[in-house]
CSV table of N, CA and C in Angstrom, one decimal:
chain,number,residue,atom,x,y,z
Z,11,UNK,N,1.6,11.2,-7.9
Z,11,UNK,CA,2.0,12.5,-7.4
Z,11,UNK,C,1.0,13.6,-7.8
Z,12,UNK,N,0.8,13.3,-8.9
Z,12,UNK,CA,-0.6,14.5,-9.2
Z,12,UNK,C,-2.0,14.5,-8.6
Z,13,UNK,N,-2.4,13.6,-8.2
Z,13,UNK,CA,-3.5,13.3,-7.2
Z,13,UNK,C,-3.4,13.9,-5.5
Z,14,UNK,N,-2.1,14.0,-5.1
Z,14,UNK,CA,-1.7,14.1,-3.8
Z,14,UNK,C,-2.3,15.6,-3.4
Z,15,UNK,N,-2.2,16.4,-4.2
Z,15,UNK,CA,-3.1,17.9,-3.8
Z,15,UNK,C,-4.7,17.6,-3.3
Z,16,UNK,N,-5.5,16.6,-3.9
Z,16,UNK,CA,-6.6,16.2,-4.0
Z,16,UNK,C,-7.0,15.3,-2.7
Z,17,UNK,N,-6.0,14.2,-2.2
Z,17,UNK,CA,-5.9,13.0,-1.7
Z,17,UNK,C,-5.8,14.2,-0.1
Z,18,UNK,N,-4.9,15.2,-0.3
Z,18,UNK,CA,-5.2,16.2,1.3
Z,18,UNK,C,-5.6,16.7,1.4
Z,19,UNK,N,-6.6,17.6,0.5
Z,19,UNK,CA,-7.6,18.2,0.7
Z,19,UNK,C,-8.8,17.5,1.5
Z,20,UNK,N,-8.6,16.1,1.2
Z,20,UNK,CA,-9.7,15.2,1.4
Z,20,UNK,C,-9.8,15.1,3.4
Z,21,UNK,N,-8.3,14.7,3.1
Z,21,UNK,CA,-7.8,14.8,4.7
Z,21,UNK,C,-7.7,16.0,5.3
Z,22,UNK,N,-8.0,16.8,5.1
Z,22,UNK,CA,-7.4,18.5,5.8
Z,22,UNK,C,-7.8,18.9,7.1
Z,23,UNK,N,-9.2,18.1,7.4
Z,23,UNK,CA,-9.7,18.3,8.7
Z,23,UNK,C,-9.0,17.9,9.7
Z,24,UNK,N,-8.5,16.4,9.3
Z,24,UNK,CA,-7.8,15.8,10.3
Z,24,UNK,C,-6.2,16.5,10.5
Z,25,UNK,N,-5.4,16.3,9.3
Z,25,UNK,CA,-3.7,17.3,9.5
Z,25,UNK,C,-3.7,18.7,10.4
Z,26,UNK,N,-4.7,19.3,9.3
Z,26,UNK,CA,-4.7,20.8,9.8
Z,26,UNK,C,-4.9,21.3,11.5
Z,27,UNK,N,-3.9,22.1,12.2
Z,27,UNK,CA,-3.6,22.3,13.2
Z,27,UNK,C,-4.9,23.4,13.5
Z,28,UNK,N,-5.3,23.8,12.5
Z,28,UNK,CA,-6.3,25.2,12.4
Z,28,UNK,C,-7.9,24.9,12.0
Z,29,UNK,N,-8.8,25.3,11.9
Z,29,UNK,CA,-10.3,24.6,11.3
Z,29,UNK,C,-9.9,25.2,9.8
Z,30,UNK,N,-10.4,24.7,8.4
Z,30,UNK,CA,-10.1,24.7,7.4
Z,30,UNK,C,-10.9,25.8,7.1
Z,31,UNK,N,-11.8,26.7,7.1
Z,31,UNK,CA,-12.1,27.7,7.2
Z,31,UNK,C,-11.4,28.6,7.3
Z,32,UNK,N,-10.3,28.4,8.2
Z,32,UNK,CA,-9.4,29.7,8.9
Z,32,UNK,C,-8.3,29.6,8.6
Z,33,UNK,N,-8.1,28.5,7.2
Z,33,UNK,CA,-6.8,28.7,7.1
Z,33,UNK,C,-6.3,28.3,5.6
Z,34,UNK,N,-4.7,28.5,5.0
Z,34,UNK,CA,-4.3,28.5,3.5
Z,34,UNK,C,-4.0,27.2,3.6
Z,35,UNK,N,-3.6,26.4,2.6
Z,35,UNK,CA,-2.3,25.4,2.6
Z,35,UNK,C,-1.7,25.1,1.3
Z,36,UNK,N,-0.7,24.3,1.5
Z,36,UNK,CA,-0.2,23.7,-0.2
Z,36,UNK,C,0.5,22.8,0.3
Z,37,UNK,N,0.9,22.5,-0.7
Z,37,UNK,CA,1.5,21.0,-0.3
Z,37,UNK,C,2.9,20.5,-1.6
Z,38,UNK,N,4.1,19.8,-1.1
Z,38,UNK,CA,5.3,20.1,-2.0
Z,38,UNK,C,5.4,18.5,-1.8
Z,39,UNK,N,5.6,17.7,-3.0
Z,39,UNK,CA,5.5,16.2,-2.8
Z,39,UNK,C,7.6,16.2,-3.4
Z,40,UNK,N,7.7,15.3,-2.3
Z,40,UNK,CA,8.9,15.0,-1.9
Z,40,UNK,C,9.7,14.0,-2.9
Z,41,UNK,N,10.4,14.2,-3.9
Z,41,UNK,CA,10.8,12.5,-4.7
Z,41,UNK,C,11.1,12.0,-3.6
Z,42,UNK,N,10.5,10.4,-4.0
Z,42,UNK,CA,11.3,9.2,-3.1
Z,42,UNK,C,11.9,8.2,-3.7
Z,43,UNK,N,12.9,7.9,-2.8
Z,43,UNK,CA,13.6,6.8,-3.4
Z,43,UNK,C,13.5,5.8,-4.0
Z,44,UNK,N,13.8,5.2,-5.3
Z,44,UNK,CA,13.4,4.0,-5.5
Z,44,UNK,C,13.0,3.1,-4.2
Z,45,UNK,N,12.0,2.4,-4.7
Z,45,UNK,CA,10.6,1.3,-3.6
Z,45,UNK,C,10.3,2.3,-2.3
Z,46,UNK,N,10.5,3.5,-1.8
Z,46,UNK,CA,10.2,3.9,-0.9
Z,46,UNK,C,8.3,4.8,-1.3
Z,47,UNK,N,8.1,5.1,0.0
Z,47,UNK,CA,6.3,5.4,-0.4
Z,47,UNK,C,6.7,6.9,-0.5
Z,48,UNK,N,5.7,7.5,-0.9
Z,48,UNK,CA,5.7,9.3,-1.3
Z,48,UNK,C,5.7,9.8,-0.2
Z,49,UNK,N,6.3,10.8,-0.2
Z,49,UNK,CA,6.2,11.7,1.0
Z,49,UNK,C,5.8,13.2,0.4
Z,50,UNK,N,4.6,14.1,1.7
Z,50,UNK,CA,4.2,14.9,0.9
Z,50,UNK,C,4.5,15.7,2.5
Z,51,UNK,N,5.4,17.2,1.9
Z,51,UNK,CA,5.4,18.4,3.1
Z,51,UNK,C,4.0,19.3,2.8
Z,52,UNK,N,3.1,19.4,3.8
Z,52,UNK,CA,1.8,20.0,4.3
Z,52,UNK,C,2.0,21.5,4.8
Z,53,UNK,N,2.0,22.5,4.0
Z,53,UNK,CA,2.8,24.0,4.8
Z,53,UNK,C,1.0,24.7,5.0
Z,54,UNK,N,0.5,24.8,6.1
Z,54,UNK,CA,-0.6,25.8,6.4
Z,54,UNK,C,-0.4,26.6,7.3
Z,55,UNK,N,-1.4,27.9,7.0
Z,55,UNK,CA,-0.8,29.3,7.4
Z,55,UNK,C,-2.4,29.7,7.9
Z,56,UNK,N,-2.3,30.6,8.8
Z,56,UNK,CA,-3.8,31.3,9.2
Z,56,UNK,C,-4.0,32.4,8.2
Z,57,UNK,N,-5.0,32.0,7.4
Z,57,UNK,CA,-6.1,32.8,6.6
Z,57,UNK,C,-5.7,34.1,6.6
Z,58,UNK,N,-6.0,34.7,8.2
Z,58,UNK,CA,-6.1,36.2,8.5
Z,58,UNK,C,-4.8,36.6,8.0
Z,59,UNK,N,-3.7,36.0,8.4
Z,59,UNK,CA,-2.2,36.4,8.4
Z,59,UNK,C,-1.9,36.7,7.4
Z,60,UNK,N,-2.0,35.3,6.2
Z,60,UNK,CA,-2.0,35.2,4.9
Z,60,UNK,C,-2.5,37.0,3.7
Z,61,UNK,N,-3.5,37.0,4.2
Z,61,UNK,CA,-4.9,38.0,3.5
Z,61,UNK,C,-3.9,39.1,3.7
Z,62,UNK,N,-3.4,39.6,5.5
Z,62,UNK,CA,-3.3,41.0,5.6
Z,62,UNK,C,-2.2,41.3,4.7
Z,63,UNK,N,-0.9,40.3,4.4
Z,63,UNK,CA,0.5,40.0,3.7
Z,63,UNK,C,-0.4,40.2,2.2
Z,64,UNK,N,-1.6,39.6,1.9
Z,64,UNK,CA,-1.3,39.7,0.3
Z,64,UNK,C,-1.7,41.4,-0.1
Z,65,UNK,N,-2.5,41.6,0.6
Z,65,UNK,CA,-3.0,43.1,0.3
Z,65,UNK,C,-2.0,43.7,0.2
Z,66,UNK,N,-1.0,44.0,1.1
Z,66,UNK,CA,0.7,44.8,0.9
Z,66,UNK,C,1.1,44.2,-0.3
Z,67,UNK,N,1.2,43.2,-0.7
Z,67,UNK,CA,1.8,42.9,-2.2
Z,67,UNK,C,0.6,43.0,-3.3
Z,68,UNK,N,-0.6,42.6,-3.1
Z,68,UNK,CA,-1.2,43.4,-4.3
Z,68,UNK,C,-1.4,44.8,-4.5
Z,69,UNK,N,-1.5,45.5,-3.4
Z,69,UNK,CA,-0.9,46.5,-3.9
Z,69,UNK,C,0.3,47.4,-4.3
Z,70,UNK,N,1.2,46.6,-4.6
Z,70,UNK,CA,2.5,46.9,-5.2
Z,70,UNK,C,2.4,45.7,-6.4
Z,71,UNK,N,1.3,45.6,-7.0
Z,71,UNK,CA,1.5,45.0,-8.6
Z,71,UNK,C,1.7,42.9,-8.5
Z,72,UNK,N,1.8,42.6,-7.3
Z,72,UNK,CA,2.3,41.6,-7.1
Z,72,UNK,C,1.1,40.4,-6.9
Z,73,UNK,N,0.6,39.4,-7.4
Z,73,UNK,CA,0.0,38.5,-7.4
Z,73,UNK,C,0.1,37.1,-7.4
Z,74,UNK,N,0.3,37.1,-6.4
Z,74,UNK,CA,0.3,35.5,-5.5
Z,74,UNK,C,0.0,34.5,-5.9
Z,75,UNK,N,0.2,33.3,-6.4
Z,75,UNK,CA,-0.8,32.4,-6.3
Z,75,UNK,C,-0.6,31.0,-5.7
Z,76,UNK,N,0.5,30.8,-4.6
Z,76,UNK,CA,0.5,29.5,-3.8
Z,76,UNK,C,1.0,30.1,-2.5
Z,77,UNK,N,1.4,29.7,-1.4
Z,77,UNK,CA,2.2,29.6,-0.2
Z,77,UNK,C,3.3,29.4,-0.7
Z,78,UNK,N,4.6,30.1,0.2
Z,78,UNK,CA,5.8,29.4,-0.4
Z,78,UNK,C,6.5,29.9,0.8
Z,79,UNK,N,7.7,29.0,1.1
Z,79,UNK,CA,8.6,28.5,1.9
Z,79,UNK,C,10.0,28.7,1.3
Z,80,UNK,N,11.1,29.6,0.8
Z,80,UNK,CA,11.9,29.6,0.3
Z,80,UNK,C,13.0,28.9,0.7
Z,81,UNK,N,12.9,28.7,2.0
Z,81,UNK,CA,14.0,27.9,2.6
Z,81,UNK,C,13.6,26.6,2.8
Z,82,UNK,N,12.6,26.1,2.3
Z,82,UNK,CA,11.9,24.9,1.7
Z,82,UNK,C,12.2,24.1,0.3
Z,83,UNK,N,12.3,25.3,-0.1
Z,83,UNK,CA,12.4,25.3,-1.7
Z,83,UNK,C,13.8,24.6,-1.9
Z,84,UNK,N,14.9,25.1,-0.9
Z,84,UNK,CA,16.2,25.6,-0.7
Z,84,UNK,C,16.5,24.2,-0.8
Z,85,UNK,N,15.9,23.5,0.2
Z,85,UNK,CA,16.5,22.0,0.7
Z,85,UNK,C,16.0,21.2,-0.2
Z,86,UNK,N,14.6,21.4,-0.6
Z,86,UNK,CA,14.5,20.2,-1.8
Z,86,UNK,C,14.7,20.4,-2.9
Z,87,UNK,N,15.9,21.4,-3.4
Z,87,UNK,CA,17.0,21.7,-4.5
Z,87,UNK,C,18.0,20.5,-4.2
Z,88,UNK,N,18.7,20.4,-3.0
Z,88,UNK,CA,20.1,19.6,-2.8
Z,88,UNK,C,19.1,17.8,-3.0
Z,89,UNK,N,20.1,17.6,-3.4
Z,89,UNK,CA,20.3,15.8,-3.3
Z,89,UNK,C,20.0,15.7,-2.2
Z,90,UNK,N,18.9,14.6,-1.6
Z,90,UNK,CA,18.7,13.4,-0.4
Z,90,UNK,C,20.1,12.8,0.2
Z,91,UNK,N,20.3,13.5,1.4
Z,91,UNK,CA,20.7,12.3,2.0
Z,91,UNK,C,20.2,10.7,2.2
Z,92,UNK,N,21.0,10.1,2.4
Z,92,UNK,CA,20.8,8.4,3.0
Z,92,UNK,C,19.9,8.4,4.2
Z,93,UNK,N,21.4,8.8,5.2
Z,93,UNK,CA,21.0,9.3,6.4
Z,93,UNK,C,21.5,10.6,6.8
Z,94,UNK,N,20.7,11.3,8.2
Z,94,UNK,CA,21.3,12.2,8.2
Z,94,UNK,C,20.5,13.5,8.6
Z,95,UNK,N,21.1,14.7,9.3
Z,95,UNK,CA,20.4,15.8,9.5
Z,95,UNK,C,20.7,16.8,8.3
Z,96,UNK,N,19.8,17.2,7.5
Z,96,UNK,CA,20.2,18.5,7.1
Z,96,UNK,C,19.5,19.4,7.3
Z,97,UNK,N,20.5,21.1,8.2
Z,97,UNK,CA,20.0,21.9,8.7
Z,97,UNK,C,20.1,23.7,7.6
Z,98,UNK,N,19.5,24.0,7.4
Z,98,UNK,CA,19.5,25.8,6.4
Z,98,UNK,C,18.9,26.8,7.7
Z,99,UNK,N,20.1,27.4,7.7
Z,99,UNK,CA,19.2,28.3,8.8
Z,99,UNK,C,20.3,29.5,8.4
Z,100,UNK,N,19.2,30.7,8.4
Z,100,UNK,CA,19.5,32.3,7.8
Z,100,UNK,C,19.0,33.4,9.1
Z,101,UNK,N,19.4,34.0,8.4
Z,101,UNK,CA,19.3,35.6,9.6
Z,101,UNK,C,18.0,35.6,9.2
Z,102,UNK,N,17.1,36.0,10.8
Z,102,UNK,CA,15.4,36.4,10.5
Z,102,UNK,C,15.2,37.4,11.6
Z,103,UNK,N,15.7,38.5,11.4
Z,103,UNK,CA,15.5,39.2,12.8
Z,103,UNK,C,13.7,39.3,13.0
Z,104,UNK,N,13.8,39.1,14.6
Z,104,UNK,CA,15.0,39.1,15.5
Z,104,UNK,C,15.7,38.1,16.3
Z,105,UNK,N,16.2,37.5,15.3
Z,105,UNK,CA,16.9,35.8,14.9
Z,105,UNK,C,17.3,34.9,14.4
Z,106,UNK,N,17.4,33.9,14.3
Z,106,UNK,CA,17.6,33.0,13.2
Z,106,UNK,C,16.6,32.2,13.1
Z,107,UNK,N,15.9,31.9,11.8
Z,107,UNK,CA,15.1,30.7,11.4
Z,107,UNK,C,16.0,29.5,10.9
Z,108,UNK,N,15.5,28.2,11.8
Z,108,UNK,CA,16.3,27.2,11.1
Z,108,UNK,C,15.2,26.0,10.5
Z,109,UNK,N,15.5,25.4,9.3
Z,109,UNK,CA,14.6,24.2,8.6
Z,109,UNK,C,15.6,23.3,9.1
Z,110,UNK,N,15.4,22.1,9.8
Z,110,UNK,CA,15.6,20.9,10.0
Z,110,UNK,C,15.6,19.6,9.6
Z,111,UNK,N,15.8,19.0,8.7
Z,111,UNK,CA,15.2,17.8,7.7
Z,111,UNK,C,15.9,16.6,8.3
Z,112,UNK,N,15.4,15.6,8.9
Z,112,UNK,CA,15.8,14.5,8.6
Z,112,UNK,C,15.8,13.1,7.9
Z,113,UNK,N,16.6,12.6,7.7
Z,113,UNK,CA,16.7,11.3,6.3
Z,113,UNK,C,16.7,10.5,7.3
Z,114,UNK,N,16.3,9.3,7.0
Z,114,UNK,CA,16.4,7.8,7.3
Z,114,UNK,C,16.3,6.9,5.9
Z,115,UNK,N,17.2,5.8,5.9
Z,115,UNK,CA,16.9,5.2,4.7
Z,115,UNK,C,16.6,5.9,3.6
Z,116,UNK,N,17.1,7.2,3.2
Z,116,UNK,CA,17.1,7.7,2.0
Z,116,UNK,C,15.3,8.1,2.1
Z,117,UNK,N,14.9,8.1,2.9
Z,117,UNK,CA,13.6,9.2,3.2
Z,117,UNK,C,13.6,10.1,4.2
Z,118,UNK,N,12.4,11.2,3.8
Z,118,UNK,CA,12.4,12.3,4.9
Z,118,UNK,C,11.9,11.9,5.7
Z,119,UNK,N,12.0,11.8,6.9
Z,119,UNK,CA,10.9,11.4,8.1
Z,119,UNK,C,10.6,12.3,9.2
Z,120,UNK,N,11.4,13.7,9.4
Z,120,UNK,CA,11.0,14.4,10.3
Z,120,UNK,C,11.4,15.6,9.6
Z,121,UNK,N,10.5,16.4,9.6
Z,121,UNK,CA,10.9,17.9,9.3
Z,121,UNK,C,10.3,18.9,10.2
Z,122,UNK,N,11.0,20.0,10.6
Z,122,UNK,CA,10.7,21.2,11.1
Z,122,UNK,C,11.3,22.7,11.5
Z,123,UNK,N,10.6,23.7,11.7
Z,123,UNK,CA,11.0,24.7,11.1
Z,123,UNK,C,10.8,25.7,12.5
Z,124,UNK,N,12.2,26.1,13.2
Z,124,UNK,CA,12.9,26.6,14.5
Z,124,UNK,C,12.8,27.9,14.0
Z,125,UNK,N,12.4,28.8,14.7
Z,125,UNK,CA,12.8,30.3,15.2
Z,125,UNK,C,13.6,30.5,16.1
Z,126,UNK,N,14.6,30.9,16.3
Z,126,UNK,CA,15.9,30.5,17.4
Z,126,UNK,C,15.6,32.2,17.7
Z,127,UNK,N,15.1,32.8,19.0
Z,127,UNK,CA,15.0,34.1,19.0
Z,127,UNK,C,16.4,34.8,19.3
Z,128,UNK,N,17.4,34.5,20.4
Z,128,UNK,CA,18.1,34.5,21.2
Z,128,UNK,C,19.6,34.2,20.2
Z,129,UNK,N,19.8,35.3,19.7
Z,129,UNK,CA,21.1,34.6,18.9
Z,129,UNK,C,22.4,34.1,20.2
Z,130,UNK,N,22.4,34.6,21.1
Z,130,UNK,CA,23.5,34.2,22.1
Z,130,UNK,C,23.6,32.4,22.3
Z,131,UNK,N,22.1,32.4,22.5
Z,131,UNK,CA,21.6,30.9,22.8
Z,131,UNK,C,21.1,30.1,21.8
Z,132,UNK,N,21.0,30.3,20.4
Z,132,UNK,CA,20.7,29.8,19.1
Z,132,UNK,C,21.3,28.5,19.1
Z,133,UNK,N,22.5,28.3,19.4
Z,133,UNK,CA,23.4,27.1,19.1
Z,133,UNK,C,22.7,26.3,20.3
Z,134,UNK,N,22.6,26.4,21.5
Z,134,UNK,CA,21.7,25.5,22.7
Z,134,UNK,C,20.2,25.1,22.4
Z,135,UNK,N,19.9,26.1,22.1
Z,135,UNK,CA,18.4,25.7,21.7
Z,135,UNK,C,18.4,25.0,20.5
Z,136,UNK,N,18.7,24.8,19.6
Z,136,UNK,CA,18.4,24.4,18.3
Z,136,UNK,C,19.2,22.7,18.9
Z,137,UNK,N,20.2,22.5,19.6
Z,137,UNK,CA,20.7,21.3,20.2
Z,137,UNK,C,19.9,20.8,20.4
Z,138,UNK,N,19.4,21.3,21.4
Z,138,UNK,CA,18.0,20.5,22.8
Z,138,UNK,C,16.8,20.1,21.5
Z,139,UNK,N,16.3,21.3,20.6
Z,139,UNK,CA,15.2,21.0,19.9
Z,139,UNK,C,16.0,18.9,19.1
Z,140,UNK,N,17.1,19.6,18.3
Z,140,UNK,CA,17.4,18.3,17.6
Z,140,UNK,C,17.7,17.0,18.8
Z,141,UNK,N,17.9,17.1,20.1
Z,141,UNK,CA,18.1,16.0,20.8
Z,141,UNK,C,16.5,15.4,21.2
Z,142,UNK,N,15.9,16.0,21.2
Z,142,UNK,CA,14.1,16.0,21.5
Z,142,UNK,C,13.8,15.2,20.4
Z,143,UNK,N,14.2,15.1,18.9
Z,143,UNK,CA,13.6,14.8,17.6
Z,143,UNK,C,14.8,13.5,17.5
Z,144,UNK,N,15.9,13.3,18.0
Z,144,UNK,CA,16.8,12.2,18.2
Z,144,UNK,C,15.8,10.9,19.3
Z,145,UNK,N,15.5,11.9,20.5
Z,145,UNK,CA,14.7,10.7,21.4
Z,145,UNK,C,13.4,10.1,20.6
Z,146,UNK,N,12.5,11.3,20.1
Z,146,UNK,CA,11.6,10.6,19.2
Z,146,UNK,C,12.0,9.5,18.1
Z,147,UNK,N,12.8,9.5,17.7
Z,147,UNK,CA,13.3,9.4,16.1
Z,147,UNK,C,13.9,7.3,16.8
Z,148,UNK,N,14.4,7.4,17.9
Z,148,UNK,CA,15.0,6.3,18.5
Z,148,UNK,C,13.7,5.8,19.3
Z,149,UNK,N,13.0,6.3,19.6
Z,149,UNK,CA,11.6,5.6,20.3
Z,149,UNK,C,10.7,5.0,18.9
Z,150,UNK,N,10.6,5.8,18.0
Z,150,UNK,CA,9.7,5.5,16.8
Z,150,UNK,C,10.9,4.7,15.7
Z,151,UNK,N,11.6,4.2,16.2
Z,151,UNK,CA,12.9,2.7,15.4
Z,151,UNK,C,13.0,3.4,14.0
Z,152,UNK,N,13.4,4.5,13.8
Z,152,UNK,CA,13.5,5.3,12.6
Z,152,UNK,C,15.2,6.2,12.6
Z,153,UNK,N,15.7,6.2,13.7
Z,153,UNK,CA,17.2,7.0,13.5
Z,153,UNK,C,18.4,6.2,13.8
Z,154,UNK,N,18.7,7.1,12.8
Z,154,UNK,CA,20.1,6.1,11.9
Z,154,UNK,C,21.2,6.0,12.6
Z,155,UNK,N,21.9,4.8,12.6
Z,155,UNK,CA,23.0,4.2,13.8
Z,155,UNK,C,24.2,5.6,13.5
Z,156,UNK,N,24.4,5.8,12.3
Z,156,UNK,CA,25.6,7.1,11.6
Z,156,UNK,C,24.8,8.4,11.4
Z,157,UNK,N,24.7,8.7,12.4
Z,157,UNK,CA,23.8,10.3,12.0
Z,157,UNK,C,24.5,11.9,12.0
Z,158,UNK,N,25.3,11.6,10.7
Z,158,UNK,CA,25.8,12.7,10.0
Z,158,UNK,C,24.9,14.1,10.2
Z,159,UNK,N,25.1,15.7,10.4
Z,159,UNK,CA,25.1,16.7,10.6
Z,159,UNK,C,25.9,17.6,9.3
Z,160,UNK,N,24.4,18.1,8.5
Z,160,UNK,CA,25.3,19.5,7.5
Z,160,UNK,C,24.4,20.7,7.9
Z,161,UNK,N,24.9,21.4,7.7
Z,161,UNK,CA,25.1,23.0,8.0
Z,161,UNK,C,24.6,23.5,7.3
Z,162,UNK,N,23.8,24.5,6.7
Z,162,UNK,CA,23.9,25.3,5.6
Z,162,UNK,C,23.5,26.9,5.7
Z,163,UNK,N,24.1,27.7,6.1
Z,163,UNK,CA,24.0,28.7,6.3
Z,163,UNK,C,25.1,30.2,6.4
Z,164,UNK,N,24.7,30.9,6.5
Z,164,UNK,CA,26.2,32.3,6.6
Z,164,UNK,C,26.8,32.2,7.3
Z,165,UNK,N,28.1,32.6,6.9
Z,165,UNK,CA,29.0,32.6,8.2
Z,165,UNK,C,28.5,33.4,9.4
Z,166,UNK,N,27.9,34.3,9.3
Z,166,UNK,CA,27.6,35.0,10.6
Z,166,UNK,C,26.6,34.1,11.6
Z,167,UNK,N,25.5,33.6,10.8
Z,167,UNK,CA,24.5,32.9,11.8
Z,167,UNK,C,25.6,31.3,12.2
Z,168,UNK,N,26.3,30.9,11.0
Z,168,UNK,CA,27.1,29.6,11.1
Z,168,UNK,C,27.6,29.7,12.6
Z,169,UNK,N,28.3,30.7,13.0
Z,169,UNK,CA,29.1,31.0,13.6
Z,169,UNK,C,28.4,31.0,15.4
Z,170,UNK,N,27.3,31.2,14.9
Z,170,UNK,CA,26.4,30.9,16.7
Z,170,UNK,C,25.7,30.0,17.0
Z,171,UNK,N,25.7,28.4,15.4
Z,171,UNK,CA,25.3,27.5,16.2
Z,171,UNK,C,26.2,26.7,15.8
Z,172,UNK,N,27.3,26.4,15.0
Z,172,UNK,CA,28.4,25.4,14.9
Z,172,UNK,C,29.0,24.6,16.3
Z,173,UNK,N,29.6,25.8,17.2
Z,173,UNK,CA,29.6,24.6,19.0
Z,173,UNK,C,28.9,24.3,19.0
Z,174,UNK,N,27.6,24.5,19.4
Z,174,UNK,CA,26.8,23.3,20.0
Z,174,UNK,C,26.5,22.4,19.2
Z,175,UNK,N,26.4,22.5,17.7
Z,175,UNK,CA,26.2,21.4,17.1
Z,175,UNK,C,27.1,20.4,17.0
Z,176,UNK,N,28.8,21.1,16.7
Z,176,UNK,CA,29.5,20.2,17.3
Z,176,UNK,C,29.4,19.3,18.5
Z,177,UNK,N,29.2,19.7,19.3
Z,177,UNK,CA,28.4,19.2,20.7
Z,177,UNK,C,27.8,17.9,20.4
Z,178,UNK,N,26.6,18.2,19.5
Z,178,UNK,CA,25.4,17.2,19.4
Z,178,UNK,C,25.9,16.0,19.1
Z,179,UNK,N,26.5,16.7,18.1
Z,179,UNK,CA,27.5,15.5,16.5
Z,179,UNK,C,28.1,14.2,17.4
């Protein structure tokens, strides 16, 4: 695990969605299950974006020194599921941000991170996204026959995507 910062640096040309010039990254290594392989979450950000955010905080006394994802942090606090979706999604005007995690066999195998703009339609959209990552997930022989659905979020945002996930479930 301590190598793994090193081992993607190596690879960064190829992961990175951005040229590595123009952009931050870090990287958060996943426990895995007994006999399962490592898994490492890749978070990169554009340079420019990054720079103009840290100047507003170093000038207010504040000194940075990684990328960070709090609602990242959030989920790989809780125990692994087996199988399973687990969803954290909070108020981000102007809307909800949701993290998506999926387990298989007691690994992560799909993760990603929804801006739901439309709180009316939050609960539809965030469906369709997870039914899109269901077809992948059954095309690539990786999703689980019992695919359990948790929640984690305020009642207020809870409250605009619970139907449709009911729906999904």
């Amino acid at each position: 695990p301590a190598e793994v910062p090193t081992l993607i640096e190596f690879q960064l040309e190829k992961l990175s969605p951005l040229p590595a010039a123009q952009s931050l990254w870090t990287c958060e290594v996943v426990d895995p299950a007994p006999g399962q392989p490592l898994t490492a979450i890749l978070l990169i950000a554009d340079r420019e974006a990054v720079e103009s955010r840290l100047q507003n905080l170093e000038t207010a006394g504040y000194r940075p020194d990684r990328l960070e994802l709090p609602i990242l942090r959030e989920l790989l606090a809780q125990p692994p599921p087996r199988d399973g979706i687990r969803l954290l999604a909070e108020s981000a005007p102007p809307g909800i941000l949701c993290l998506s995690a999926w387990w298989a066999e007691g690994r992560l195998r799909h993760l990603s991170l929804i801006r739901l703009s439309d709180e009316t339609r939050a609960g539809d959209t965030l469906a369709d996204a997870l039914r899109r990552t269901a077809w992948a997930a059954e095309v690539e022989g990786w999703l689980p026959a019992d695919l359990s659905v948790t929640l984690t979020a305020p009642a207020e945002v809870a409250a605009h995507l619970e139907p449709a996930l009911r729906d999904f479930a």
